[in-house]
PDB file of C-alpha atoms in Angstrom:
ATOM      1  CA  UNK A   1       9.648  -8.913 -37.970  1.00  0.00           C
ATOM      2  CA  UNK A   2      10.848  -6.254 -35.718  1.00  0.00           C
ATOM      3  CA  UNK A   3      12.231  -6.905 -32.079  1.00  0.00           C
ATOM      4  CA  UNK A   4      13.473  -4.568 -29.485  1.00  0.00           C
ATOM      5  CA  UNK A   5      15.070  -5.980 -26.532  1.00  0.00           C
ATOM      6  CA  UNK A   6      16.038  -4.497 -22.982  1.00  0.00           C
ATOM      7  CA  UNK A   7      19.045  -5.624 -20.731  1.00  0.00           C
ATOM      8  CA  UNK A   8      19.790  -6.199 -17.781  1.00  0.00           C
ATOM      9  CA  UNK A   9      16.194  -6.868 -16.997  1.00  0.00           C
ATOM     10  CA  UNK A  10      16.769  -6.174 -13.163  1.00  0.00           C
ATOM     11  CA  UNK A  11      19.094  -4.218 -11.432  1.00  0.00           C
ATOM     12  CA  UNK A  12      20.064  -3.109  -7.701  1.00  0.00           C
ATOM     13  CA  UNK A  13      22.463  -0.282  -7.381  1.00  0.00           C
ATOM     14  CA  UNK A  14      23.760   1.470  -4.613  1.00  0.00           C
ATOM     15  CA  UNK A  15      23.694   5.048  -4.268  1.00  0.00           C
ATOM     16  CA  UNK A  16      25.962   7.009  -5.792  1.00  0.00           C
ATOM     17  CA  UNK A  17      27.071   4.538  -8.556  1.00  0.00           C
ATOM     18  CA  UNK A  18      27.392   4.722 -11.904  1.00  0.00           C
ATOM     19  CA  UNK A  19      24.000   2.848 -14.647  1.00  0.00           C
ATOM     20  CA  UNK A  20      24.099   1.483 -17.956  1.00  0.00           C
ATOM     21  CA  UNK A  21      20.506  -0.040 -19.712  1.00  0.00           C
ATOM     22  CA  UNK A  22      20.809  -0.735 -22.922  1.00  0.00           C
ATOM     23  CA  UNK A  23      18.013  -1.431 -25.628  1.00  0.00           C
ATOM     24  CA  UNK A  24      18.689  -2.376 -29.280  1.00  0.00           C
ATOM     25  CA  UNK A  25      15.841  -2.877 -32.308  1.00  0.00           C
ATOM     26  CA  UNK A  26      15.840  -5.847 -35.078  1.00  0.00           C
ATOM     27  CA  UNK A  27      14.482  -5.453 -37.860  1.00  0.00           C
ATOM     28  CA  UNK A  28      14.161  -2.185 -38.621  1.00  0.00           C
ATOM     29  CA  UNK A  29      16.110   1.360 -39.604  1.00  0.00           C
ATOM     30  CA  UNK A  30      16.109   4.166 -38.259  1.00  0.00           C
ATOM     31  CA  UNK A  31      13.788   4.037 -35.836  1.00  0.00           C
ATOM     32  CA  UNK A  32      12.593   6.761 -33.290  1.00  0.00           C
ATOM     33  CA  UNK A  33      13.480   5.640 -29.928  1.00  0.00           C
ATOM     34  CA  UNK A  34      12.679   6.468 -26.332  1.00  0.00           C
ATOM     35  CA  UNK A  35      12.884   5.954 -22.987  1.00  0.00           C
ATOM     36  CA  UNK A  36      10.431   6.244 -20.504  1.00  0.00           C
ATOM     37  CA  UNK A  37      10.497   5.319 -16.551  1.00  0.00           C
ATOM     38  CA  UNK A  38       7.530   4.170 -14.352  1.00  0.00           C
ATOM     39  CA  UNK A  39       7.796   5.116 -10.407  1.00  0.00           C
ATOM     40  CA  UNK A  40       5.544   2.936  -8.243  1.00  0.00           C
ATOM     41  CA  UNK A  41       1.849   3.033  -9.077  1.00  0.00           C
ATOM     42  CA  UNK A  42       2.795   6.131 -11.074  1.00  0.00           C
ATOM     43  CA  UNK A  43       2.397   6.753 -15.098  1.00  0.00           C
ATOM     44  CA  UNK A  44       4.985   6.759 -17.377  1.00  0.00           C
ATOM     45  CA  UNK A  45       7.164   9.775 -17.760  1.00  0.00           C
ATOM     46  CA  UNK A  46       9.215  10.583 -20.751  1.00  0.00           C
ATOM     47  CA  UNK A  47      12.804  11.074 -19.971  1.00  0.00           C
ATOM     48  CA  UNK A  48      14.579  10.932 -23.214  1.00  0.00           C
ATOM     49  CA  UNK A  49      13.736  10.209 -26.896  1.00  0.00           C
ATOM     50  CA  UNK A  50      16.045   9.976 -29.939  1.00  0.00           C
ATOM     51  CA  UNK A  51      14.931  10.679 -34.222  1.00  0.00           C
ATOM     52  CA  UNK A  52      18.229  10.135 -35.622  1.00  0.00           C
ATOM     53  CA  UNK A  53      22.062   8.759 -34.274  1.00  0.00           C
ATOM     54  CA  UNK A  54      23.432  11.508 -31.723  1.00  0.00           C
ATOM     55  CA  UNK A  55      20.036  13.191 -31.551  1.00  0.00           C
ATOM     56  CA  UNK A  56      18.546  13.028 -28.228  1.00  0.00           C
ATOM     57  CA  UNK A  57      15.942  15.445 -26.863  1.00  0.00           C
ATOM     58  CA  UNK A  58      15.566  15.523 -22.836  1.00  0.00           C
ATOM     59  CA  UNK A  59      12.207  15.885 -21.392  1.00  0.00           C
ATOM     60  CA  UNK A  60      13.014  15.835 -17.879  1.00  0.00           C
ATOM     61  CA  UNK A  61      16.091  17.663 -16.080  1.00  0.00           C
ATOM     62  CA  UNK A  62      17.722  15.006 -14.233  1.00  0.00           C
ATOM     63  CA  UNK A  63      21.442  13.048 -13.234  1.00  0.00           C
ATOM     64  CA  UNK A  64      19.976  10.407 -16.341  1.00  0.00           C
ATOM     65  CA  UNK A  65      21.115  10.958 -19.814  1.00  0.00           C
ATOM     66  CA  UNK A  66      20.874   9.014 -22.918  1.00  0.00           C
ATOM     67  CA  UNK A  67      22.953   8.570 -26.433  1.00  0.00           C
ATOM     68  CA  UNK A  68      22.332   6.701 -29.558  1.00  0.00           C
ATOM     69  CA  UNK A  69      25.797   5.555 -30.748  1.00  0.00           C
ATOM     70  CA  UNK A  70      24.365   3.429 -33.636  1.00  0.00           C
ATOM     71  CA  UNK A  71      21.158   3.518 -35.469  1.00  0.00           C
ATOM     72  CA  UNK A  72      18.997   0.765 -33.320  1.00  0.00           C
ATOM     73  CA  UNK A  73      20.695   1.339 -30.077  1.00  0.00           C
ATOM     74  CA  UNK A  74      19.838   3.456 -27.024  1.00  0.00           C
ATOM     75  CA  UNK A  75      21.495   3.796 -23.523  1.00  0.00           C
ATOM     76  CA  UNK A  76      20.602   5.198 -20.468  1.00  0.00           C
ATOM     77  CA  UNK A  77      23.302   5.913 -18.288  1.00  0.00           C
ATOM     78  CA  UNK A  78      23.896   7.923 -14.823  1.00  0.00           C
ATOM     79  CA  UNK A  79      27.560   8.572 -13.413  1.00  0.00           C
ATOM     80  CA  UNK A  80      26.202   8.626 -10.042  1.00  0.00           C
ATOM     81  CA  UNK A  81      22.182   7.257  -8.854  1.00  0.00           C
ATOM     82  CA  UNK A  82      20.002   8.827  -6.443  1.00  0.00           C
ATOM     83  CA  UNK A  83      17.538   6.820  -4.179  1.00  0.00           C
ATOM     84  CA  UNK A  84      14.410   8.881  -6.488  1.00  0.00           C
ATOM     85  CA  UNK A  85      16.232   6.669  -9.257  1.00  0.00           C
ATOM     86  CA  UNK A  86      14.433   3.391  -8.565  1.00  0.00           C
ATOM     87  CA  UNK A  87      11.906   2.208 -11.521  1.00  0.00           C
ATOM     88  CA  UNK A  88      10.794   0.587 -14.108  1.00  0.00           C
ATOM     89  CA  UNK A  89      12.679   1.671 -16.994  1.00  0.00           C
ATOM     90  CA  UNK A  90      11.141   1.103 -20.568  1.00  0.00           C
ATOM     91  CA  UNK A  91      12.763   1.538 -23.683  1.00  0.00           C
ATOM     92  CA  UNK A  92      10.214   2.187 -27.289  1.00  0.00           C
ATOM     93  CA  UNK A  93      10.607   1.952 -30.358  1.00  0.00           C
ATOM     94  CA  UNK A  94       7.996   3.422 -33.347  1.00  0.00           C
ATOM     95  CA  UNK A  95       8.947   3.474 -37.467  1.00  0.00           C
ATOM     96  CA  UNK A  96       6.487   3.720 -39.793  1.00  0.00           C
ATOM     97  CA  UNK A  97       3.164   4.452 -38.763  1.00  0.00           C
ATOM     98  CA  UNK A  98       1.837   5.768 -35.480  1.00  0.00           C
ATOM     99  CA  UNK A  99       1.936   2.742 -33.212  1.00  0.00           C
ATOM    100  CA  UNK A 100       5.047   2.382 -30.949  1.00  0.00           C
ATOM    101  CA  UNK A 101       6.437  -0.897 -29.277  1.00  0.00           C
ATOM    102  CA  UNK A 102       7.859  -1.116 -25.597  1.00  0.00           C
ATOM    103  CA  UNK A 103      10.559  -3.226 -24.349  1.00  0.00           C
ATOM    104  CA  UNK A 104      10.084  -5.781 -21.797  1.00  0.00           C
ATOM    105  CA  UNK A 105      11.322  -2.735 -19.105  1.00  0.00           C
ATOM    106  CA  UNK A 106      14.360  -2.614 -16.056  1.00  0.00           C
ATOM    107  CA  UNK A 107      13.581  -3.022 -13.252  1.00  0.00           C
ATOM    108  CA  UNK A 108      15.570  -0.977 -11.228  1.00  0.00           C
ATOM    109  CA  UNK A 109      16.065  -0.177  -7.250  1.00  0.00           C
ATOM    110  CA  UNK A 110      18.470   1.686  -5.922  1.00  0.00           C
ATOM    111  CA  UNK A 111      19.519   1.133  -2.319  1.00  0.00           C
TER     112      UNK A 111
ATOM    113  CA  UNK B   1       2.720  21.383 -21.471  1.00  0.00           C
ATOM    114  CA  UNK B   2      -0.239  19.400 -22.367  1.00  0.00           C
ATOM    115  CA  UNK B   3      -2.698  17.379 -19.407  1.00  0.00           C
ATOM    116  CA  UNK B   4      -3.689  14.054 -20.036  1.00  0.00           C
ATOM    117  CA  UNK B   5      -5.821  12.947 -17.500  1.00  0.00           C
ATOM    118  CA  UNK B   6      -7.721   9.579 -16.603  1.00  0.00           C
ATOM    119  CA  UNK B   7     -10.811   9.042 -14.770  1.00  0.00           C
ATOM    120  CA  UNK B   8     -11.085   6.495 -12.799  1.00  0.00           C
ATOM    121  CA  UNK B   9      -7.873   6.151 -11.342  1.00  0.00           C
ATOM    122  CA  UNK B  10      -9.002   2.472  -9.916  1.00  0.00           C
ATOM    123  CA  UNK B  11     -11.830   0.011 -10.789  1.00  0.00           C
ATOM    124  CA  UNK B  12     -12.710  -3.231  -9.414  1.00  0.00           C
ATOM    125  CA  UNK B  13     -14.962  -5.340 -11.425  1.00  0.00           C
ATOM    126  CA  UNK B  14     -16.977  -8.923 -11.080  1.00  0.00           C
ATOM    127  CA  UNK B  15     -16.276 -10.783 -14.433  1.00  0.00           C
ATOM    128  CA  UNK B  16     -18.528 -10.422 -16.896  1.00  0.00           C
ATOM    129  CA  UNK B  17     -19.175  -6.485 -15.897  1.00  0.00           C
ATOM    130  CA  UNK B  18     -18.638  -4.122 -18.993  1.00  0.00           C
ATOM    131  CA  UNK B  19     -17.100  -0.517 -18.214  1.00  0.00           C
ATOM    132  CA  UNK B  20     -16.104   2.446 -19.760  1.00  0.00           C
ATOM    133  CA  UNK B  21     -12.403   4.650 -19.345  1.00  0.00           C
ATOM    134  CA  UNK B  22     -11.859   7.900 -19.974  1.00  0.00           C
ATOM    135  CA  UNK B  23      -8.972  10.314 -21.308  1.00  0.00           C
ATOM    136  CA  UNK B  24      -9.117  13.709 -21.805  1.00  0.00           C
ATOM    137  CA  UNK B  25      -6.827  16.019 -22.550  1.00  0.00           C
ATOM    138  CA  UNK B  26      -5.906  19.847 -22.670  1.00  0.00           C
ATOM    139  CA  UNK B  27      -4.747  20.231 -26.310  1.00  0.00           C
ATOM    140  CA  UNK B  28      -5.057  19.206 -30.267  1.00  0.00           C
ATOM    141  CA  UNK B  29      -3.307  16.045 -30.443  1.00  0.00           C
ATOM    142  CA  UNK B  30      -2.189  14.049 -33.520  1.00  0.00           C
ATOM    143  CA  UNK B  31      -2.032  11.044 -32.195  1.00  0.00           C
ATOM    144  CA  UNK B  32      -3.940   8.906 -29.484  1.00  0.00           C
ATOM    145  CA  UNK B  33      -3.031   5.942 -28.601  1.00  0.00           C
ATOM    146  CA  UNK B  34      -4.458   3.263 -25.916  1.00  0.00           C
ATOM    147  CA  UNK B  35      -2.271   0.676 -23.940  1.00  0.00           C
ATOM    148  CA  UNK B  36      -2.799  -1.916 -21.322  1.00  0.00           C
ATOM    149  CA  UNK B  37      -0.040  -3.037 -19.037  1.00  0.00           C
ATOM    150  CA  UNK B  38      -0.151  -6.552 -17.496  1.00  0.00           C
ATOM    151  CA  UNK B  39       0.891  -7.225 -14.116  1.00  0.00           C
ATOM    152  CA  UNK B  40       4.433  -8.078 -14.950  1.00  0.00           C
ATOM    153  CA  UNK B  41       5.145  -4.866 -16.964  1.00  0.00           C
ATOM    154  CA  UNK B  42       4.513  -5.272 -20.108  1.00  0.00           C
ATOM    155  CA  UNK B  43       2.872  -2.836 -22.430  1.00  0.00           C
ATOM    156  CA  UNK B  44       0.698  -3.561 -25.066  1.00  0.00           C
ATOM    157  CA  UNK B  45      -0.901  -1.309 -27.768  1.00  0.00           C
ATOM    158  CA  UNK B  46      -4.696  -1.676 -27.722  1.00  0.00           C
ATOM    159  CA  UNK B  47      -5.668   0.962 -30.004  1.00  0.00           C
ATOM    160  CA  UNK B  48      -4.122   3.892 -32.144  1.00  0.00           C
ATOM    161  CA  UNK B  49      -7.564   6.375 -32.864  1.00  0.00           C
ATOM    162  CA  UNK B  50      -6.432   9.888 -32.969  1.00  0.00           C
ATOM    163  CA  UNK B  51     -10.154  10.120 -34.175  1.00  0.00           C
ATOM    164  CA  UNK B  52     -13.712   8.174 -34.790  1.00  0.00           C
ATOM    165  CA  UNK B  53     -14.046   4.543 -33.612  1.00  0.00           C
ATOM    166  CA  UNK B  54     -12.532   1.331 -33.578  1.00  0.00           C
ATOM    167  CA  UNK B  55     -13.205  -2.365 -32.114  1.00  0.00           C
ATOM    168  CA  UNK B  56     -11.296  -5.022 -31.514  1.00  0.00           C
ATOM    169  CA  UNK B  57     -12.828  -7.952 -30.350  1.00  0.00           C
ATOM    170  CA  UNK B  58     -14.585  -7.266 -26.599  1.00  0.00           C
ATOM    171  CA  UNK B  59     -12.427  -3.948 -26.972  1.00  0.00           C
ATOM    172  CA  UNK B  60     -13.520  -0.410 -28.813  1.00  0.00           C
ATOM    173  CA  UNK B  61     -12.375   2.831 -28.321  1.00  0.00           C
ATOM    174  CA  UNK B  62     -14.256   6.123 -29.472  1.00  0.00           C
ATOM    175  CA  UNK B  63     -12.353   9.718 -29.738  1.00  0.00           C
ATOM    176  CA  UNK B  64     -13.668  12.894 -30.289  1.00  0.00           C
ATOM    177  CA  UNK B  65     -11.065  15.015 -30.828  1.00  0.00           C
ATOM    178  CA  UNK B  66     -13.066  18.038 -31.523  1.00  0.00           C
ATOM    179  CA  UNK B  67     -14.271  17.312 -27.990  1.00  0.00           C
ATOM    180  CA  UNK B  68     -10.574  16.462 -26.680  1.00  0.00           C
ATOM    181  CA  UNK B  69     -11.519  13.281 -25.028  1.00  0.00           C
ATOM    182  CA  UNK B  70     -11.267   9.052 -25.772  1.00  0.00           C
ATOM    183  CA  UNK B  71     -13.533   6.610 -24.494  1.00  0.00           C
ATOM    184  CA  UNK B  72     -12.436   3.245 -24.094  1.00  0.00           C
ATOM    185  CA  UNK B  73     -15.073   0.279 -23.239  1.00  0.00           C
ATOM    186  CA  UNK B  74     -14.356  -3.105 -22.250  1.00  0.00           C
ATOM    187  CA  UNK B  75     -17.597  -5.952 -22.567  1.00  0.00           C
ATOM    188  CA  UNK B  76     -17.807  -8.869 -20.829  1.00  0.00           C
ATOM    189  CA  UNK B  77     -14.687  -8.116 -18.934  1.00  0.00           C
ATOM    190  CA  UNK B  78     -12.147 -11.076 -17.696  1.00  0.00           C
ATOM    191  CA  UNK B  79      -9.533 -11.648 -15.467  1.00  0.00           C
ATOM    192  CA  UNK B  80      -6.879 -11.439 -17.685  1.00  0.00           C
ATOM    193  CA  UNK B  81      -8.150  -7.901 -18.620  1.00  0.00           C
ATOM    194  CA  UNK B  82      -6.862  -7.093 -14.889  1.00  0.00           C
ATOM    195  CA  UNK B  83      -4.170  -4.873 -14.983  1.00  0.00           C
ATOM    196  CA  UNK B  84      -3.221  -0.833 -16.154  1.00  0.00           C
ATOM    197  CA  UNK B  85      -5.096   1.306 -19.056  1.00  0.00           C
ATOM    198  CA  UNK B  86      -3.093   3.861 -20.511  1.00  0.00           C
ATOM    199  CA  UNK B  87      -3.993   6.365 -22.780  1.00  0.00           C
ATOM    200  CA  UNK B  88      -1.248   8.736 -24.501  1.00  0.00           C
ATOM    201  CA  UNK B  89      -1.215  11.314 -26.676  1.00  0.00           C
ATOM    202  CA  UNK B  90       1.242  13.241 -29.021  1.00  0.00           C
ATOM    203  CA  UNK B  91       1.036  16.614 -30.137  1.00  0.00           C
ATOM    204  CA  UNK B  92       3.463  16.773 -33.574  1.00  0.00           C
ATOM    205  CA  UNK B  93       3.894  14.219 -35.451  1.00  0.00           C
ATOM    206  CA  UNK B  94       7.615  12.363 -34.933  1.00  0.00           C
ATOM    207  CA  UNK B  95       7.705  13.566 -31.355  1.00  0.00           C
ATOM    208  CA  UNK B  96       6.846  11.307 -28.004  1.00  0.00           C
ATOM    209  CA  UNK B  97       3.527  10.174 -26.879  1.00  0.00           C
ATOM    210  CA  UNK B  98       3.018  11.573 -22.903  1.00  0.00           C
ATOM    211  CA  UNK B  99       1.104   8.935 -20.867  1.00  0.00           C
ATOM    212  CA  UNK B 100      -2.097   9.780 -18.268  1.00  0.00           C
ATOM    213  CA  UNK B 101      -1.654   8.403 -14.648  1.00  0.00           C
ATOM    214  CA  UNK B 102      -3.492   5.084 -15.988  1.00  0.00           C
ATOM    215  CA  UNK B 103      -6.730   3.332 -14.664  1.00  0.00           C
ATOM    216  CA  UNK B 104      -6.059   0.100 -12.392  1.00  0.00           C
ATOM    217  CA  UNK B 105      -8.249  -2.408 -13.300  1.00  0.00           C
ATOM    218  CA  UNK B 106      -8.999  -5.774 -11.395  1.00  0.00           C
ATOM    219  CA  UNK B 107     -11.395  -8.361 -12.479  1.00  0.00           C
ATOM    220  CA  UNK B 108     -11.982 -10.751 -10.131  1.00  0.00           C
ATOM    221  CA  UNK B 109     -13.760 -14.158 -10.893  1.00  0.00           C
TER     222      UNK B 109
END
């Protein structure tokens, strides 16, 4: 069966440093991937999503971006966060078919 | 881009109520999907019904896409259906679903 999993699960940053969340899928190939974030008591934006290794398409202009270095791995990364930063941070995964699967999110806060 | 929108934004129901969420949105989609988020984050697919109707235990969902708008009911509600309803839609195939705002539901006992 497939898996995706989501690390670290929390976070707390301070401003201006650098992020890393990482999110891998089992049991599966080429999957499309994506990450989406979750501000308080908000809906979940798209910020990045991926069809194929080193093909990312940005949604949202932002300090975030994204790569896909193998086929069931995706990153989020930011050289330097901003306060607006802080969120839940959930990684997706869909194959076959329509329905897609979400990670078990990051929490993150940036102070 | 295209709106997804979700009426009501909050609910607050005795168990046992039944209700009735709504999605509409601006465009032709090809794919609808419905999720509910529990209170510790995590999202779980309810429903995939780009058209037509589906059930799922005390769960259905009705789209009419012609009409650009999904209907999802909940009977006999619960307190573990407390939490947030999410409908999303996609336009092409193999792109990303975009999410409405969500409907906060809380069932209390």
């Amino acid at each position: 069966s497939q898996t995706i999993h989501q690390w670290p699960a929390t976070l707390v940053q301070p401003v201006g440093s650098p992020l890393s969340l990482e999110c891998t899928v089992e049991g599966t190939s080429n999957p499309n991937l994506y990450w989406y974030r979750q501000a308080a008591g908000r809906g979940l934006q798209l910020l990045f999503y991926s069809v194929g290794i080193g093909q990312i398409s940005s949604e949202v202009p932002q300090n975030l971006s994204a790569s896909r270095p193998q086929d069931r791995q995706f990153i989020l990364s930011s050289k330097k966060l901003l306060l607006s930063d802080s969120g839940f941070y959930l990684c997706a995964w869909r194959f076959s078919g329509n329905t897609i699967y979400f990670g078990e999110g990051s929490w993150l806060t940036v102070v | 881009g295209i709106q997804v929108e979700q009426s009501p934004p909050d609910l607050i129901l005795q168990e046992g109520a039944n209700s009735t969420l709504r999605c509409n949105f601006s465009d032709s989609v090809n794919n609808l999907q419905w999720f509910h988020q529990n209170p510790w984050g995590q999202l779980i697919n309810l429903f995939y019904i780009p058209s037509g109707t589906k059930q799922n235990g005390r769960l259905s969902a009705t789209t009419v896409a012609t009409e650009r708008y999904s209907l999802l009911y909940i009977s006999s509600s619960q307190t573990t259906d407390s939490g947030v309803y999410f409908c999303a839609v996609e336009l092409q195939a193999g792109t990303a679903l975009i999410f409405g705002k969500g409907t906060t539901l809380s069932v209390s006992s």
